[in-house]
């Protein structure tokens, strides 16, 4: 029998870029993924992670049937329909005994490939009237939505990176992460083109990352001083008269309060505290504020947000952008018009600030509440462990791996082991699934249809994200699930629970967070009642029923299309009185606290002389694929990167086994020399490692950085995000 091979356009959904790719299927097996040169947006680009999709799909550890934990702790296959029967019955018992709040849900980043999954899971939780919906957002960069709520939105949208003269990036490496700032549709090419036409990039990062290496100015500060530098830049811009005065007078409130709050952040103070040359700092601030006619924006990333005060950090990014007038103006092209989402009118005016925190569900510790960024995930382990009324008894995880990703791994372990019911939807027996009562085996990327709506939605998350054009793509399923498997799509799992629990599901077609409390147009609401029997393809069509470009038109262009949407930013409404606020009392109060910190004493702690920062990997998407040779290339662990001079000073060598210890906990690790770092800094990838009792296997599994982080010591008082960067550590040889 002759082999049958087909190559069709597809969409890679490993990250939010949603690259258009070509997928080759041979005898029902995904064998190759490459860039699609006929895709008008990506033009043949894809990254190493996308090209590894065949290995991810064909992973020998992939689950082909759902699993149930047995009395002796082992697992045995269970039919998916029977698993739904049993899970629904257990959930009903828990709700009857402990109330709806006893059921919680966690959505991880691996929910990205499946647009209906998160929305259906959230709808299910609302149907049982539980408020306990948590996502990875609040252990990553929740300050972005908090800042937008406090500052307000500019309805004209972002400045176009492709036309900007300068751009400022803080603690982010978009050449690897493809997330923020440089458009993620081939970011290296986009940056090369921008620099070639004269754009000046400024990067603030303790590491000379791939992005920082291409910057006109790279400030390499002590970790955790991004707020100091941004406040200093704002002060410099104000004192030097470099603000856009006309824009401020018409559109901005709180300017005098901002000026007073940053007054103490002089160039000399910033230089001393952040350990950057004063002249270089002044050059960076002046360059950003004055260079060219079409000046760019400010974006911060995970690295900067992890170092504490992420909400304040993101607020200062917006404030600097705003006082320099860096927003799209009337008559200019709308940068991100919707395509699969409803059409909207961009206007050169503010949407005022709105309530961002302190409302909705109140957690039982640390005075944390629901926020525009979502429920504080770092407090979920405490909600499970704390006995009494409202205690969480059951957790459903969609596309997430809390044992690898959540801070304070030992507390997380105690929490998950204490649950009455733990259900994961997972493609393999991850660390978390190894603790679960049920592991539901889902279909994978190329076994489900795909569309790019998620890349449109993400622009509501923060500035500097999303597809910068009226682009869209839809692709059908490209291969069937493996023969003999029993797999379900994640959204259908929740619909199955709905039917068994006699619920009606109202499916709201937009994410929560910044886009949930602020949208330019109303969401589509679908009544997904218990009698509904839709396919994913039909569900997508309903989700896109009010799209700017008809869904059938998008489907007629299998390689994707940039549609001819001639939309410009409209003038300000004559009666508009809204203003952007750069003087938020709460966040500027935090800035006053920063100014009073004894930074000199804090940095001279000889017991913990180094600062540990996060680092993105070219080959991994969080905890996914760390067991695949095609991705780890013979290095399945996450090294502890240190400057070679620092390694020498400790009497160690690159490749040595060491212990990394924080004031909270310790992990074993493998040293690796890297001269791109400051000598007082260590960098490690997050979401690696095994369970605590598996530390001896760190060269095969890596090291869990989250174990070094307590959740209840240093944390953002709004979002609960703990310090996950700028962690004080000491390094010693592992005996």
XYZ file of C-alpha atoms in Angstrom:
735
model
C 0.000 0.000 0.000
C 1.434 3.352 -1.069
C 2.055 6.063 1.500
C -0.278 9.074 1.312
C 1.075 12.556 2.038
C -0.760 15.881 2.074
C 0.468 19.394 2.884
C -2.084 21.982 3.894
C -2.091 25.446 5.463
C -2.518 25.446 9.223
C -2.214 27.704 12.245
C 0.388 27.184 14.960
C -1.187 27.896 18.336
C 1.744 27.407 20.670
C 1.678 31.135 21.445
C -0.602 34.082 20.753
C 1.148 34.984 17.477
C -0.856 32.224 15.699
C 1.635 31.878 12.834
C 0.358 30.633 9.514
C 2.187 27.379 8.725
C 2.190 24.452 6.327
C 1.448 21.099 7.924
C 2.456 17.842 6.242
C 0.473 14.725 7.146
C 1.736 11.299 6.083
C -0.556 8.316 6.559
C -2.565 10.170 9.177
C 0.486 11.310 11.137
C 1.800 14.879 11.405
C 5.335 14.686 10.006
C 6.451 18.242 9.223
C 5.562 21.854 9.980
C 7.166 24.763 8.142
C 6.418 28.400 7.528
C 3.815 29.228 4.883
C 5.333 31.509 2.245
C 1.836 32.108 0.819
C 0.585 33.558 4.100
C 0.516 37.335 3.570
C 1.124 38.172 7.230
C 3.830 35.670 8.213
C 5.456 35.185 4.783
C 7.057 31.839 5.598
C 8.056 32.591 9.180
C 7.766 30.116 12.027
C 9.867 29.459 15.121
C 11.592 26.367 16.506
C 8.623 25.627 18.751
C 6.223 25.651 15.819
C 8.490 23.473 13.701
C 8.555 20.955 16.566
C 4.779 20.424 16.430
C 5.186 16.947 14.851
C 7.260 15.834 17.849
C 4.733 17.411 20.207
C 1.828 15.653 18.475
C 3.646 12.339 18.250
C 5.091 12.436 21.741
C 5.243 8.797 22.934
C 4.107 10.023 26.361
C 0.925 11.499 24.917
C -2.298 10.300 26.495
C -4.659 8.670 24.020
C -7.295 7.787 26.617
C -8.476 9.510 29.775
C -7.112 8.194 33.071
C -8.597 7.547 36.519
C -6.582 7.302 39.704
C -6.994 3.935 41.424
C -7.055 3.224 45.158
C -3.398 2.166 45.086
C -2.329 5.429 43.400
C -1.861 3.976 39.919
C -3.858 5.057 36.881
C -6.096 3.091 34.556
C -7.859 4.149 31.326
C -11.467 5.244 31.614
C -13.920 5.987 28.822
C -14.374 9.733 28.497
C -18.173 9.501 28.761
C -17.922 7.482 31.954
C -15.369 9.932 33.350
C -17.840 12.764 32.736
C -20.550 10.773 34.518
C -18.394 10.277 37.588
C -16.959 13.801 37.675
C -20.396 15.395 37.307
C -21.736 13.295 40.182
C -18.781 14.209 42.428
C -19.162 17.909 41.604
C -22.869 17.818 42.424
C -22.133 16.178 45.778
C -19.526 18.804 46.650
C -21.834 21.660 45.654
C -24.646 20.181 47.738
C -22.395 19.793 50.780
C -20.050 22.792 50.557
C -21.668 25.207 48.104
C -20.637 26.374 44.605
C -17.567 28.255 45.877
C -15.987 24.918 46.706
C -15.428 24.345 42.957
C -12.539 26.235 41.329
C -11.059 26.269 37.846
C -7.591 27.165 36.599
C -6.805 28.044 32.979
C -3.153 27.746 31.921
C -1.401 29.089 28.845
C -1.816 25.802 26.986
C -5.497 26.662 26.697
C -4.494 29.057 23.889
C -4.825 26.550 21.041
C -8.514 26.013 21.684
C -10.552 29.251 21.593
C -13.761 27.707 22.896
C -12.179 25.855 25.826
C -11.554 28.719 28.232
C -14.826 30.397 27.396
C -16.839 27.201 27.854
C -15.030 26.384 31.085
C -15.796 29.852 32.407
C -19.412 29.534 31.307
C -19.694 26.202 33.125
C -18.356 27.744 36.325
C -20.835 30.611 36.053
C -23.636 28.098 35.487
C -22.897 26.437 38.831
C -22.568 29.962 40.332
C -18.974 29.637 41.456
C -16.815 32.787 41.277
C -13.577 30.800 41.571
C -12.157 31.141 38.048
C -8.371 31.607 37.977
C -5.922 31.976 35.081
C -2.192 32.145 34.424
C -2.603 35.874 33.825
C -2.414 36.739 37.516
C 0.906 34.918 37.999
C 2.418 36.611 34.944
C 1.534 40.232 34.106
C -1.792 41.195 35.723
C -0.584 44.750 36.222
C -1.322 45.456 32.574
C -5.083 45.333 33.082
C -4.874 47.050 36.479
C -2.925 49.912 34.907
C -5.356 50.264 32.006
C -8.291 50.467 34.405
C -6.557 53.171 36.448
C -5.307 55.085 33.412
C -8.120 54.598 30.901
C -7.936 53.569 27.240
C -7.056 55.664 24.214
C -9.787 54.833 21.716
C -7.579 55.701 18.745
C -5.339 52.742 19.483
C -1.586 52.182 19.410
C 1.119 53.810 17.337
C 2.272 51.570 14.465
C 5.654 49.951 15.196
C 6.362 49.860 11.469
C 6.232 53.670 11.328
C 7.602 54.617 14.740
C 10.921 56.428 15.152
C 11.703 55.113 18.641
C 10.477 52.383 20.960
C 11.140 51.549 24.610
C 11.054 47.954 25.893
C 11.329 47.115 29.592
C 12.205 43.610 30.786
C 10.965 41.837 27.680
C 12.630 39.906 24.862
C 10.078 39.785 22.021
C 12.559 38.250 19.575
C 12.023 35.090 21.648
C 8.657 35.581 23.363
C 6.863 37.182 20.366
C 4.531 38.807 22.840
C 4.783 42.567 23.348
C 6.237 45.536 21.498
C 7.810 44.217 18.300
C 5.028 42.644 16.188
C 5.131 38.878 16.731
C 4.684 38.089 13.052
C 8.397 37.425 12.399
C 9.741 39.782 15.105
C 13.400 39.537 14.044
C 12.557 40.627 10.512
C 10.283 43.388 11.795
C 13.043 44.738 14.041
C 15.676 44.556 11.304
C 13.409 46.504 8.960
C 12.669 49.122 11.627
C 16.342 49.649 12.473
C 17.218 49.819 8.770
C 14.805 52.698 8.256
C 16.280 54.513 11.248
C 14.149 53.534 14.240
C 15.965 53.746 17.585
C 15.256 50.945 20.054
C 15.841 51.445 23.778
C 15.901 48.367 26.030
C 15.984 48.179 29.832
C 17.093 44.700 30.903
C 19.657 43.230 33.349
C 20.602 40.855 30.544
C 21.909 41.650 27.074
C 19.122 39.629 25.502
C 18.716 38.981 21.786
C 16.519 42.075 21.656
C 18.791 44.237 23.820
C 21.781 43.357 21.620
C 20.100 45.247 18.753
C 19.175 48.329 20.754
C 20.560 51.802 20.134
C 20.751 52.148 23.927
C 20.684 49.255 26.374
C 20.346 50.171 30.034
C 21.519 47.158 32.067
C 20.315 47.953 35.602
C 20.144 46.057 38.828
C 17.038 43.848 38.744
C 13.897 45.316 40.242
C 14.664 48.947 39.403
C 12.460 49.336 36.324
C 9.989 51.468 38.283
C 12.871 53.712 39.373
C 14.054 54.173 35.785
C 10.587 54.857 34.363
C 9.783 57.348 37.126
C 13.123 59.014 36.408
C 12.370 59.190 32.685
C 8.983 60.766 33.376
C 10.627 63.293 35.701
C 13.290 64.096 33.088
C 10.719 64.544 30.331
C 8.653 66.880 32.512
C 11.624 68.922 33.800
C 13.102 69.304 30.323
C 9.777 70.439 28.845
C 9.601 67.486 26.446
C 5.923 66.619 27.058
C 3.209 66.937 24.435
C 1.544 69.878 26.154
C -1.358 70.195 23.736
C -2.259 66.506 24.083
C -2.072 66.741 27.867
C -4.267 69.836 28.067
C -7.008 68.220 25.986
C -6.857 64.597 27.137
C -5.079 64.111 30.464
C -5.911 64.499 34.159
C -3.559 64.161 37.126
C -0.472 65.625 35.449
C 0.512 67.830 38.398
C 0.151 64.887 40.789
C 2.376 62.765 38.544
C 4.990 65.523 38.338
C 5.096 65.815 42.128
C 5.296 62.031 42.600
C 8.327 61.613 40.301
C 10.192 64.736 41.420
C 12.559 62.787 43.666
C 13.654 60.461 40.850
C 16.437 62.666 39.544
C 19.021 61.392 37.060
C 21.613 61.170 39.833
C 19.252 59.204 42.093
C 18.256 56.838 39.275
C 21.883 56.263 38.302
C 22.902 55.428 41.863
C 19.917 53.260 42.700
C 19.624 51.368 39.396
C 23.392 51.218 38.860
C 23.332 52.656 35.351
C 25.536 55.457 33.983
C 23.800 58.800 34.513
C 24.742 60.042 31.055
C 23.375 56.895 29.416
C 20.126 57.230 31.342
C 19.725 60.854 30.221
C 20.509 59.895 26.622
C 17.868 57.167 26.689
C 15.191 59.469 28.125
C 16.005 62.252 25.684
C 16.145 59.890 22.715
C 12.749 58.432 23.497
C 11.131 61.837 24.011
C 12.618 63.743 21.079
C 13.819 61.483 18.271
C 11.942 61.696 14.973
C 8.452 62.805 14.074
C 6.483 59.570 14.554
C 7.633 58.532 17.978
C 6.905 55.146 19.518
C 5.552 53.647 22.700
C 6.617 51.930 25.944
C 6.027 48.215 26.640
C 7.042 46.092 29.622
C 7.243 42.305 29.790
C 7.221 39.386 32.170
C 10.731 40.002 33.456
C 9.893 43.481 34.687
C 6.502 42.462 36.078
C 7.974 39.568 38.057
C 10.165 41.909 40.107
C 7.285 43.306 42.234
C 5.059 46.358 41.786
C 3.903 45.233 38.347
C 0.738 47.326 38.500
C 2.766 50.474 39.204
C 5.303 49.538 36.534
C 2.636 49.170 33.860
C 0.947 52.374 35.004
C 4.208 54.311 34.578
C 4.606 52.807 31.078
C 1.183 54.200 30.180
C 1.896 57.529 31.872
C 5.156 58.019 29.936
C 3.426 57.064 26.698
C 0.602 59.499 27.403
C 2.544 62.591 28.491
C 4.595 62.208 25.304
C 1.350 61.953 23.275
C 2.211 58.559 21.820
C -1.189 57.430 20.615
C -2.721 57.205 17.174
C -4.398 60.471 16.140
C -7.436 61.497 14.058
C -7.004 60.770 10.365
C -4.313 58.145 10.916
C -4.876 54.521 9.960
C -6.513 52.286 12.540
C -3.754 49.868 13.500
C -5.743 46.835 14.680
C -9.203 46.805 13.130
C -11.172 43.730 14.030
C -11.664 41.026 11.428
C -13.230 37.974 13.075
C -14.535 40.235 15.845
C -17.183 42.950 15.389
C -16.303 46.184 13.640
C -15.778 49.247 15.802
C -15.042 52.930 15.350
C -11.677 54.168 16.598
C -11.772 57.726 17.908
C -9.062 60.159 18.931
C -10.315 60.444 22.481
C -10.011 58.759 25.880
C -12.205 56.172 27.476
C -12.050 57.199 31.132
C -10.664 55.024 33.951
C -12.956 52.437 35.495
C -13.102 50.153 38.512
C -10.176 47.745 38.329
C -10.048 46.029 41.713
C -11.712 45.779 45.091
C -14.999 44.396 43.782
C -16.662 41.025 43.353
C -15.467 37.960 45.209
C -13.254 38.579 48.244
C -10.690 35.948 49.082
C -10.210 34.753 52.637
C -6.620 35.967 53.006
C -4.474 39.029 52.313
C -7.557 41.212 51.552
C -7.411 40.147 47.901
C -10.438 40.481 45.622
C -11.446 39.886 42.060
C -9.900 42.340 39.585
C -9.993 43.198 35.893
C -7.006 40.846 35.607
C -8.969 38.008 37.198
C -8.883 36.236 40.535
C -5.441 36.155 42.264
C -4.052 32.740 41.340
C -1.175 32.952 43.823
C -3.780 32.751 46.610
C -5.597 29.687 45.258
C -3.403 27.196 47.145
C -4.288 29.040 50.365
C -7.992 28.900 49.456
C -7.634 25.124 49.154
C -5.695 24.692 52.397
C -7.602 27.125 54.619
C -10.404 25.232 56.322
C -13.810 26.706 56.981
C -16.716 28.153 55.061
C -15.811 28.703 51.405
C -12.894 26.265 51.296
C -12.082 25.051 47.780
C -12.622 21.288 47.592
C -12.356 20.636 43.846
C -10.116 22.044 41.116
C -10.401 21.631 37.347
C -7.260 22.549 35.369
C -7.476 23.414 31.667
C -4.174 23.491 29.794
C -2.200 24.296 32.923
C 0.400 22.664 35.141
C 0.252 24.291 38.599
C 2.940 22.022 40.059
C 5.406 23.433 37.537
C 4.088 26.975 37.124
C 2.638 28.210 40.422
C 4.839 29.907 43.019
C 5.687 28.057 46.247
C 5.765 24.521 44.887
C 5.669 22.807 48.276
C 2.522 24.695 49.306
C 0.999 23.905 45.906
C 1.736 20.222 46.439
C 0.092 20.222 49.871
C -2.935 21.993 48.418
C -3.441 19.700 45.426
C -2.981 16.575 47.520
C -5.638 17.778 49.977
C -8.382 18.286 47.376
C -11.446 16.061 47.344
C -11.386 16.189 43.543
C -8.652 17.208 41.094
C -9.398 17.019 37.372
C -6.908 17.952 34.670
C -7.368 18.232 30.927
C -3.901 17.288 29.757
C -2.118 15.685 26.848
C 0.303 13.809 29.112
C 0.874 12.878 32.744
C 2.389 16.199 33.765
C 3.434 16.911 37.349
C -0.082 18.086 38.135
C -1.805 15.229 36.325
C 0.250 12.775 38.380
C -1.727 14.044 41.399
C -5.144 14.147 39.704
C -8.164 11.949 40.315
C -9.098 12.165 36.631
C -6.996 13.163 33.632
C -9.112 13.947 30.578
C -7.190 13.340 27.354
C -7.948 16.095 24.793
C -7.363 16.431 21.085
C -4.327 18.415 19.998
C -3.797 21.397 17.735
C -3.987 19.937 14.264
C -6.863 17.629 15.261
C -9.135 20.634 15.847
C -10.153 23.547 13.624
C -8.429 26.856 14.277
C -8.944 30.564 13.755
C -7.084 33.749 14.651
C -9.757 35.409 16.807
C -7.505 34.988 19.850
C -4.833 37.162 18.265
C -7.410 39.909 17.825
C -8.706 39.617 21.382
C -5.271 40.033 22.892
C -5.102 43.714 21.967
C -7.521 44.362 24.862
C -4.941 42.820 27.185
C -2.442 45.652 26.788
C -0.924 48.048 24.289
C 1.694 46.681 21.918
C -0.004 43.334 21.278
C -2.180 41.824 18.591
C -2.043 41.554 14.817
C -1.290 45.000 13.289
C -3.604 44.615 10.303
C -7.051 43.412 9.258
C -5.745 39.867 9.030
C -7.578 36.624 9.678
C -7.246 32.915 8.990
C -9.350 29.832 9.535
C -8.199 26.250 8.982
C -10.122 22.979 9.341
C -8.949 19.878 11.168
C -5.848 18.643 9.394
C -5.705 15.112 10.783
C -7.814 12.658 12.731
C -6.978 11.623 16.292
C -4.772 8.513 16.486
C -6.483 5.219 15.765
C -7.942 3.547 18.833
C -7.850 6.744 20.898
C -10.689 8.148 22.996
C -10.154 11.923 22.937
C -12.474 14.842 23.438
C -12.263 18.541 22.719
C -12.009 20.494 25.937
C -15.109 22.603 25.366
C -17.116 19.427 24.751
C -16.000 18.087 28.133
C -17.645 21.059 29.837
C -20.748 20.719 27.690
C -20.853 17.066 28.786
C -20.791 18.102 32.445
C -23.523 20.641 31.714
C -25.847 17.998 30.322
C -25.229 15.644 33.214
C -25.742 18.372 35.816
C -28.878 19.732 34.122
C -27.427 23.222 33.618
C -27.983 25.916 31.010
C -24.798 27.495 29.688
C -24.635 31.076 28.493
C -21.479 31.274 26.458
C -20.060 34.820 26.309
C -17.695 35.184 23.402
C -15.000 37.389 24.933
C -12.394 36.899 27.618
C -12.587 38.682 30.945
C -9.939 41.045 32.203
C -9.349 44.375 30.492
C -11.418 43.332 27.510
C -14.183 41.981 29.715
C -14.950 45.275 31.475
C -14.064 47.501 28.519
C -15.027 46.678 24.947
C -15.745 48.811 21.891
C -18.736 46.641 20.984
C -21.012 44.211 22.825
C -20.077 40.522 23.000
C -21.848 37.729 21.193
C -23.899 35.641 23.624
C -24.760 32.062 22.708
C -27.252 29.913 24.586
C -25.344 26.648 24.895
C -28.088 24.711 26.691
C -27.884 21.083 27.644
C -29.642 19.977 24.457
C -27.129 21.667 22.168
C -25.248 19.330 19.846
C -22.825 21.534 17.924
C -19.578 20.736 16.179
C -16.583 22.963 16.809
C -16.868 24.235 13.253
C -20.467 25.308 13.855
C -19.540 26.859 17.179
C -16.785 28.924 15.534
C -19.287 30.160 12.963
C -21.596 31.329 15.751
C -18.730 32.945 17.635
C -17.945 34.923 14.479
C -21.559 35.734 13.588
C -20.995 39.485 14.067
C -17.471 39.626 12.637
C -16.340 42.585 10.528
C -15.448 40.231 7.684
C -17.968 37.401 7.180
C -16.693 34.109 8.521
C -17.328 32.349 5.201
C -15.169 34.963 3.466
C -12.311 34.301 5.894
C -12.686 30.551 5.350
C -12.357 31.033 1.588
C -8.713 32.108 2.034
C -6.958 29.022 3.439
C -3.556 30.748 3.648
C -5.030 33.705 5.503
C -5.658 37.156 4.125
C -5.024 40.789 4.983
C -8.404 42.292 4.173
C -8.914 45.715 2.652
C -10.336 47.563 5.636
C -10.013 51.271 4.993
C -10.533 52.436 8.554
C -8.995 55.535 10.087
C -9.152 57.078 13.527
C -12.151 59.390 13.685
C -12.026 62.842 15.314
C -12.917 63.376 18.942
C -16.630 63.664 19.735
C -17.515 67.335 20.304
C -19.100 66.542 23.667
C -16.313 64.237 24.937
C -15.082 65.241 28.385
C -13.261 61.999 29.265
C -9.607 62.126 30.240
C -6.775 59.675 30.732
C -5.577 59.722 34.345
C -1.838 59.816 35.094
C -2.384 60.751 38.744
C -4.014 57.678 40.258
C -3.826 58.134 44.014
C -3.286 54.494 44.939
C -0.549 53.749 42.413
C 1.303 57.004 42.983
C 1.121 56.161 46.681
C 3.050 52.992 45.833
C 5.601 55.140 44.021
C 6.062 57.197 47.187
C 6.800 53.945 49.031
C 9.477 53.096 46.449
C 11.179 56.420 47.110
C 11.407 55.705 50.833
C 12.930 52.225 50.446
C 16.387 51.659 51.897
C 17.749 50.227 48.677
C 21.396 50.417 49.757
C 20.859 48.126 52.744
C 18.648 45.745 50.761
C 21.306 45.145 48.132
C 24.162 44.615 50.599
C 22.836 41.370 52.098
C 25.903 39.129 52.084
C 23.774 36.083 52.894
C 22.007 36.379 49.521
C 24.373 38.274 47.214
C 22.781 37.442 43.846
C 19.445 38.313 42.255
C 17.596 35.650 40.275
C 15.621 36.808 37.211
C 13.420 34.922 34.704
C 14.477 34.145 31.168
C 12.600 33.088 28.030
C 13.662 30.038 26.044
C 13.802 29.706 22.276
C 12.700 26.090 22.540
C 9.976 25.868 25.179
C 6.557 27.368 25.822
C 6.479 27.381 29.624
C 6.463 23.762 30.841
C 5.526 22.217 27.492
C 7.838 19.896 25.610
C 10.671 19.734 28.116
C 10.809 15.956 27.639
C 11.175 16.139 23.844
C 14.664 15.786 22.363
C 13.655 17.856 19.335
C 13.155 20.795 21.684
C 15.648 20.351 24.511
C 18.439 19.199 22.137
C 20.171 17.132 24.755
C 19.625 19.613 27.588
C 16.356 18.716 29.366
C 17.102 20.992 32.324
C 16.983 24.763 32.808
C 20.505 25.999 33.561
C 21.368 28.567 36.193
C 22.983 31.139 33.913
C 25.713 33.263 35.544
C 28.405 35.594 34.328
C 31.703 33.678 33.993
C 33.475 36.139 36.311
C 30.892 35.448 39.021
C 31.349 31.699 38.564
C 35.123 32.069 38.846
C 34.815 34.193 41.992
C 32.871 31.359 43.641
C 35.538 28.828 42.712
C 33.063 27.005 40.468
C 32.969 26.031 36.792
C 30.327 26.067 34.104
C 28.540 22.706 34.225
C 28.896 22.276 37.982
C 25.984 21.130 40.109
C 24.980 23.842 42.584
C 22.343 24.698 45.134
C 20.296 27.874 44.556
C 18.847 29.039 47.864
C 16.470 31.904 48.609
C 15.220 33.006 52.041
C 12.247 30.688 51.396
C 13.572 27.422 49.908
C 16.262 25.837 47.778
C 16.646 23.905 44.502
C 19.530 22.077 42.816
C 20.659 23.373 39.440
C 23.336 23.201 36.742
C 25.583 26.237 36.245
C 26.115 27.649 32.761
C 28.359 30.592 31.943
C 26.714 33.525 30.145
C 28.481 36.862 29.747
C 25.253 38.611 28.684
C 24.302 38.925 32.362
C 25.367 41.368 35.019
C 27.831 39.683 37.416
C 25.355 40.005 40.294
C 22.509 38.305 38.413
C 21.418 34.712 37.813
C 18.835 33.868 35.143
C 16.717 30.707 34.916
C 13.764 29.493 32.882
C 10.580 28.916 34.892
C 8.235 25.897 34.891
C 10.858 23.145 34.870
C 11.648 20.472 37.443
C 9.926 17.539 39.077
C 8.189 17.051 42.394
C 10.250 17.955 45.470
C 11.166 14.332 46.158
C 12.609 14.079 42.622
C 15.326 16.708 43.106
C 18.057 14.145 42.447
C 16.829 14.039 38.834
C 17.466 17.743 38.209
C 19.799 17.078 35.265
C 16.958 15.177 33.599
C 14.039 17.374 34.671
C 15.484 20.757 35.548
C 14.844 22.917 38.613
C 11.584 24.415 39.836
C 12.267 28.135 40.304
C 8.785 28.664 41.746
C 9.818 26.705 44.826
C 12.040 29.635 45.828
C 9.033 31.979 45.969
C 6.681 32.450 48.936
C 3.223 33.746 48.080
C 2.543 35.674 51.269
C 5.668 37.796 51.884
C 6.379 40.168 48.985
C 3.355 40.475 46.727
C 1.287 42.993 44.802
C -1.493 44.110 47.133
C -3.999 44.307 44.274
C -3.292 41.177 42.235
C -1.507 38.981 44.779
C 1.359 38.463 42.302
C 4.400 37.489 44.423
C 7.992 38.428 43.748
C 9.042 35.921 41.091
C 11.979 37.928 39.785
C 14.729 39.852 41.552
C 14.783 36.976 44.042
C 17.670 37.208 46.528
C 19.663 33.974 46.329
C 22.968 32.416 47.276
C 24.824 29.860 45.154
C 26.886 27.042 46.650
C 28.420 23.858 45.323
C 26.155 20.850 45.587
C 27.916 18.282 47.736
